[in-house]
Coordinates of C-alpha atoms and ligand atoms in Angstrom, one line a residue:
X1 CA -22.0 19.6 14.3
X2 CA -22.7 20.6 10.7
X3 CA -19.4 20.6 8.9
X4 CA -19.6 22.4 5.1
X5 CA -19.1 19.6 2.3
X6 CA -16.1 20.9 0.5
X7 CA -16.8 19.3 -3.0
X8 CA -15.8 16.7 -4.9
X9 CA -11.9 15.6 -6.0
X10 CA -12.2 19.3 -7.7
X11 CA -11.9 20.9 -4.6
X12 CA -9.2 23.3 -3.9
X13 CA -9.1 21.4 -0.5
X14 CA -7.6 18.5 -1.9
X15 CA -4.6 17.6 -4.2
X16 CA -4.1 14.5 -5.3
X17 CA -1.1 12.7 -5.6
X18 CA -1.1 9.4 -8.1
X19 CA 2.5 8.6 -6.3
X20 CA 1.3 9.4 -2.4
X21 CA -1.9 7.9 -3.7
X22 CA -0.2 4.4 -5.0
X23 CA 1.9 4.0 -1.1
X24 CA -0.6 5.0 0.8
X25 CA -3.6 4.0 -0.6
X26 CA -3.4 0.9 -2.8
X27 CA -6.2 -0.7 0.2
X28 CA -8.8 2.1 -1.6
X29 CA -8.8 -0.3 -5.1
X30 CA -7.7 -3.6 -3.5
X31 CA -11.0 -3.3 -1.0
X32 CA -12.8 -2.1 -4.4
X33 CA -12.1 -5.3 -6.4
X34 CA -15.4 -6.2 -5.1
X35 CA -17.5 -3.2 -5.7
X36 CA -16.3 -4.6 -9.2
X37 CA -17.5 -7.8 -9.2
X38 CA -20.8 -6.2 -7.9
X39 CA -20.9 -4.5 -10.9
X40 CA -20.2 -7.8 -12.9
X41 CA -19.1 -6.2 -16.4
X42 CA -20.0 -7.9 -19.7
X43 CA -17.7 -7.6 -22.5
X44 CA -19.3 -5.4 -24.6
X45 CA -21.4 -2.9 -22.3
X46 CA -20.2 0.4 -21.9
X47 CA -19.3 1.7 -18.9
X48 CA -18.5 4.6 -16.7
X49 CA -15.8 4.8 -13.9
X50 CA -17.2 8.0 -11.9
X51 CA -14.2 9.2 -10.1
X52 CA -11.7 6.6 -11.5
X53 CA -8.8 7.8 -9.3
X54 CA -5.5 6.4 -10.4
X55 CA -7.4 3.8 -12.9
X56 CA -6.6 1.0 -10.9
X57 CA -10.4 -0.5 -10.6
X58 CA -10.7 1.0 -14.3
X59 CA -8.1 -1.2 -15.8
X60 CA -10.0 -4.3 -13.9
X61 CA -13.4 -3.3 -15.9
X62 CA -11.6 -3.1 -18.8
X63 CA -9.8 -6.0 -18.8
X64 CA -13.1 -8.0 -18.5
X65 CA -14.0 -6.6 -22.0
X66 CA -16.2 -3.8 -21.0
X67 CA -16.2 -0.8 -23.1
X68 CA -14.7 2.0 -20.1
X69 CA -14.4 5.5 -19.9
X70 CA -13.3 6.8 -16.7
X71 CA -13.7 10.8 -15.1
X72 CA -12.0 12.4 -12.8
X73 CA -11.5 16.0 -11.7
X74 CA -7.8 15.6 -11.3
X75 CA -5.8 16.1 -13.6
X76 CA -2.6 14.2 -11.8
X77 CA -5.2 11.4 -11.3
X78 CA -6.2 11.6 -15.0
X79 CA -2.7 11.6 -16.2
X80 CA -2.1 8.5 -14.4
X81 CA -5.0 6.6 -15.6
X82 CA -3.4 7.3 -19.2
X83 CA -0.3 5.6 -18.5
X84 CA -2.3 2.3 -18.3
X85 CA -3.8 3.3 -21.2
X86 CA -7.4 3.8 -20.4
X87 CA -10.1 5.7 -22.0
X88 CA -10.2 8.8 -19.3
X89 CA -10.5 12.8 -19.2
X90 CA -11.0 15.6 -16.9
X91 CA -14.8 15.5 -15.7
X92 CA -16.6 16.8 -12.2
X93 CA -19.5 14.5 -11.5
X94 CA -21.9 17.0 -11.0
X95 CA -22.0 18.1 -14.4
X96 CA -21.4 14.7 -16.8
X97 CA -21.9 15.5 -20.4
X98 CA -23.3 12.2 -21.3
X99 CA -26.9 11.6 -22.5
X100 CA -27.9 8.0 -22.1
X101 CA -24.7 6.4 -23.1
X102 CA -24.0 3.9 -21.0
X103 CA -25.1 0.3 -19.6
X104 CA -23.1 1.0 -16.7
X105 CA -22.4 3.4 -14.1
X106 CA -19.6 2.1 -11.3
X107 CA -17.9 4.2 -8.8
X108 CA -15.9 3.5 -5.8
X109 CA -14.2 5.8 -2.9
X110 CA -15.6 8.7 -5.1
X111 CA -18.9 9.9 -4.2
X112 CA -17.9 11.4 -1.0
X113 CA -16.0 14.0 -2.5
X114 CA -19.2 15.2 -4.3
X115 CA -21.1 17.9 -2.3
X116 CA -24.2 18.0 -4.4
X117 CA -25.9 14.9 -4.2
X118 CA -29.0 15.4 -6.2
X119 CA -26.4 17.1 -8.9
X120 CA -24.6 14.2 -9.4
X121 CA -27.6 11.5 -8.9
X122 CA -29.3 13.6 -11.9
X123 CA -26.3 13.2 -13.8
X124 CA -25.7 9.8 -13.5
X125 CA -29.1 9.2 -14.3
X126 CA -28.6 11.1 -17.8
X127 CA -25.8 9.7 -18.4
X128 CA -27.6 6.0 -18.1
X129 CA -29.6 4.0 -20.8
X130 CA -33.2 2.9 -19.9
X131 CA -32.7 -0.2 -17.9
X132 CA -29.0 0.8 -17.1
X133 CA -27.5 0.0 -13.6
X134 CA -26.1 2.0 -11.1
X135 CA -23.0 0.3 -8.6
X136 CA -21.1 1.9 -5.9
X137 CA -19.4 2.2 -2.4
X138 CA -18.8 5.7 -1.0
X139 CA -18.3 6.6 2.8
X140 CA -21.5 6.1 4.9
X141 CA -22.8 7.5 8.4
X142 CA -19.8 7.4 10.9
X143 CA -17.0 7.1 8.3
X144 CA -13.5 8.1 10.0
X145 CA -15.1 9.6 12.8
X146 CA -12.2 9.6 15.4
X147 CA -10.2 11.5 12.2
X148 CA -13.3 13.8 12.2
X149 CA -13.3 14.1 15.9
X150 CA -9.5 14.9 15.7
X151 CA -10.2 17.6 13.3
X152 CA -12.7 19.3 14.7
X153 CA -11.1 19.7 17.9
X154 CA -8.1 21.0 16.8
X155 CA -9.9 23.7 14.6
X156 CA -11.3 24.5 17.9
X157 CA -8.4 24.7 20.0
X158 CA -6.8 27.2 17.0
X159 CA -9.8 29.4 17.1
X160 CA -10.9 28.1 13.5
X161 CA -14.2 28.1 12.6
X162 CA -15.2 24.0 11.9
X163 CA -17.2 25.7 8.7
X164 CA -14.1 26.4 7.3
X165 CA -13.1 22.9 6.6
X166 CA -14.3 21.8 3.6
X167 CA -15.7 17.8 4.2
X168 CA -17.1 15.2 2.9
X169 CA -20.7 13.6 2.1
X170 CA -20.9 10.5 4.2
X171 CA -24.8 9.4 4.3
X172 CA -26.7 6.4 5.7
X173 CA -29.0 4.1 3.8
X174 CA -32.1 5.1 4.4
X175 CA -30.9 8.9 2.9
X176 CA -28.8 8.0 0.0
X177 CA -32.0 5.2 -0.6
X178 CA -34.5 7.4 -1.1
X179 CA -32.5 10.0 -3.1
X180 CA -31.8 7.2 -5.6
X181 CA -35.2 6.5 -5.8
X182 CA -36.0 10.5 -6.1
X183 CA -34.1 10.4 -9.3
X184 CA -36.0 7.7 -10.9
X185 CA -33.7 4.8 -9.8
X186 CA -35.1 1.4 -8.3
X187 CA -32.8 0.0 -5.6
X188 CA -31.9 -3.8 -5.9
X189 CA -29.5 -3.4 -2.3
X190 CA -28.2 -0.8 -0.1
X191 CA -26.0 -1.4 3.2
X192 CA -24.2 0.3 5.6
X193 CA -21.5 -1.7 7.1
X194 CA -18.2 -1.1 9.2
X195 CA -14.9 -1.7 7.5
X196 CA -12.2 -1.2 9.9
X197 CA -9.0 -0.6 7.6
X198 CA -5.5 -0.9 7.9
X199 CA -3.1 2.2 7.5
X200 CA -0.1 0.9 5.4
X201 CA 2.1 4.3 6.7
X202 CA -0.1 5.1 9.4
X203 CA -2.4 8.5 10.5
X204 CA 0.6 10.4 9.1
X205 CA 0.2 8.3 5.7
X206 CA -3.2 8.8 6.1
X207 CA -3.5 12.8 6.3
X208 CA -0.4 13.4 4.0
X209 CA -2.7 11.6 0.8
X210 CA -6.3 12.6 2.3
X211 CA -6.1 15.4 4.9
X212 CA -6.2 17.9 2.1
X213 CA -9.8 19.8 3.6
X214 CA -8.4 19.7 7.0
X215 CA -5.1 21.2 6.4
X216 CA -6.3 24.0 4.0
X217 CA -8.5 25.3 6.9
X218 CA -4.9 26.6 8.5
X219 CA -2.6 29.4 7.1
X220 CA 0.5 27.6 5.6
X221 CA 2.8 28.1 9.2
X222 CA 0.0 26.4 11.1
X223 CA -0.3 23.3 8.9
X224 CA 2.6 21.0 10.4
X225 CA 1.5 22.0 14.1
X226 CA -2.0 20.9 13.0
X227 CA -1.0 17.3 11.3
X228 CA 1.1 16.9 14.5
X229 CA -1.9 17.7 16.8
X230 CA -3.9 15.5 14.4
X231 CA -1.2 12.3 14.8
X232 CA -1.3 12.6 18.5
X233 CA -5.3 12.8 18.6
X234 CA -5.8 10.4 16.6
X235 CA -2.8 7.6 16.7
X236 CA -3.7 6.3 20.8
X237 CA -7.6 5.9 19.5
X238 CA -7.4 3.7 16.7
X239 CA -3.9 1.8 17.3
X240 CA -4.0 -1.9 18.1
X241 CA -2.4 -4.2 20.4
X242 CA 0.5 -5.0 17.8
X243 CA 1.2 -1.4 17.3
X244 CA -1.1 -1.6 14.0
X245 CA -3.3 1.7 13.1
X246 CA -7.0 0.8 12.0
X247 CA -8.8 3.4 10.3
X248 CA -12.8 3.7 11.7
X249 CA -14.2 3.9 7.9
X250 CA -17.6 2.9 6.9
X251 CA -19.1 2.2 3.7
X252 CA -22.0 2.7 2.1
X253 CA -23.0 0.3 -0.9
X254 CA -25.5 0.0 -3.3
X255 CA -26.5 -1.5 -6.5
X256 CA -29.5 0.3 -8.4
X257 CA -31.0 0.7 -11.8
X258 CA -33.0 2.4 -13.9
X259 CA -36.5 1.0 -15.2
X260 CA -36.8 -0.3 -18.6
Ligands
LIG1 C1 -13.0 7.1 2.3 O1 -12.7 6.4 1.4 O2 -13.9 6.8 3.1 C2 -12.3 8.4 2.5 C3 -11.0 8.6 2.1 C4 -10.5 9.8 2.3 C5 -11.1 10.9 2.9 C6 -12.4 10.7 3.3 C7 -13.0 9.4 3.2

């Protein structure tokens, strides 16, 4: 089934919460740490953190000397990346304003959000110098597809159409490969790979910080119903034998650059 990509972090579909965000999701930038060593910032080079979330991975490039400025397209996110001080303001990915500015482009968790992929590869590679690299982990082929599943049939059994919940861009290698390449970019590695993850507060901790495209597909009244159609769905599939629940994501990473 072809869902509708709902955009990036600027979507309507999704509100973030820095707070919700920090509880729930702190596993986002501590499984990050080593997108960023991937990356392997110099002091000195300038650098861009597309979709820089809270700031957390930010503060880490920063602090190794790097030259940062972070985007996000929420402003709640971008708020809290300022109270650790970073370099950050309000940006959507598809449309970067930067014209071969940087050494660096890192991103983690982000990409998924962004519905236009050659949009945003075009941007990034504007936003490059010649030679300049490109390093990041998004959600691959497969990511959290019980959660999908879950969603999905619940939209059914309400009588909504599955078009009318805004998604996410989840692709495999050999797509998201030859995209980069499309847009000028040579690719040094690019895997798929599992990543079962641990819910620190659960499915319920899970949908109240992410489950923004699923719940907006259901008037207001219906949206509890939904995340407690969602919980029982989803909580038997993916809990383990100690009572632990284990998300099914999977991630997509590369490492690319431009020529010379
Ligand atoms: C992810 O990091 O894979 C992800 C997080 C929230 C919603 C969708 C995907």
């Amino acid at each position: 089934m072809k869902i509708v990509h709902g955009g990036c972090s600027s979507s309507p579909s999704q509100k973030w919460s820095p707070m919700l965000y920090r509880r729930n999701a702190s596993y986002v930038s501590d499984l990050g740490q080593s997108v960023v060593t991937a990356l392997a910032p110099r002091r000195g080079e300038h650098i861009l953190d597309l979709g820089c979330g809270d700031g957390a991975l930010t503060e880490i490039i920063a602090d190794t000397g790097a030259q940062v400025v972070g985007i996000d397209t929420s402003s709640e996110q971008i708020a809290a990346c300022r109270t650790r001080g970073l370099n950050v303001f309000i940006c959507d990915g598809h449309m970067l304003p930067f014209d071969s500015e940087f050494d660096a482009v890192f991103s983690n968790a982000a990409l998924h959000w962004m519905n236009n992929v050659d949009l945003v590869l075009g941007s990034v590679e504007n936003s490059l110098k010649k030679g300049g690299r490109f390093v990041a982990e998004l959600g691959g082929k497969g990511n959290i597809k019980t959660l999908i599943d879950a969603f999905l049939n619940i939209l059914e059994e309400h009588g909504v159409e599955p078009s009318s919940m805004a998604s996410w861009y989840f692709p495999d290698a050999l797509t998201y490969g030859t995209k980069l390449r499309s847009h000028g970019f040579i690719v040094d590695y690019i895997e798929l790979f599992s990543r079962p993850t641990k819910l620190p507060f659960g499915v319920g901790g899970w949908l109240d910080t992410f489950g923004g495209p699923f719940f907006q597909a259901f008037p207001q009244g219906k949206q509890h119903l939904a995340r407690a159609q969602a919980i029982a769905y989803i909580e038997p599939r993916i809990r383990d034998s100690e009572g632990f629940f284990w998300a099914d994501y999977v991630r997509l990473r590369f490492s690319a650059h431009l020529p010379k």
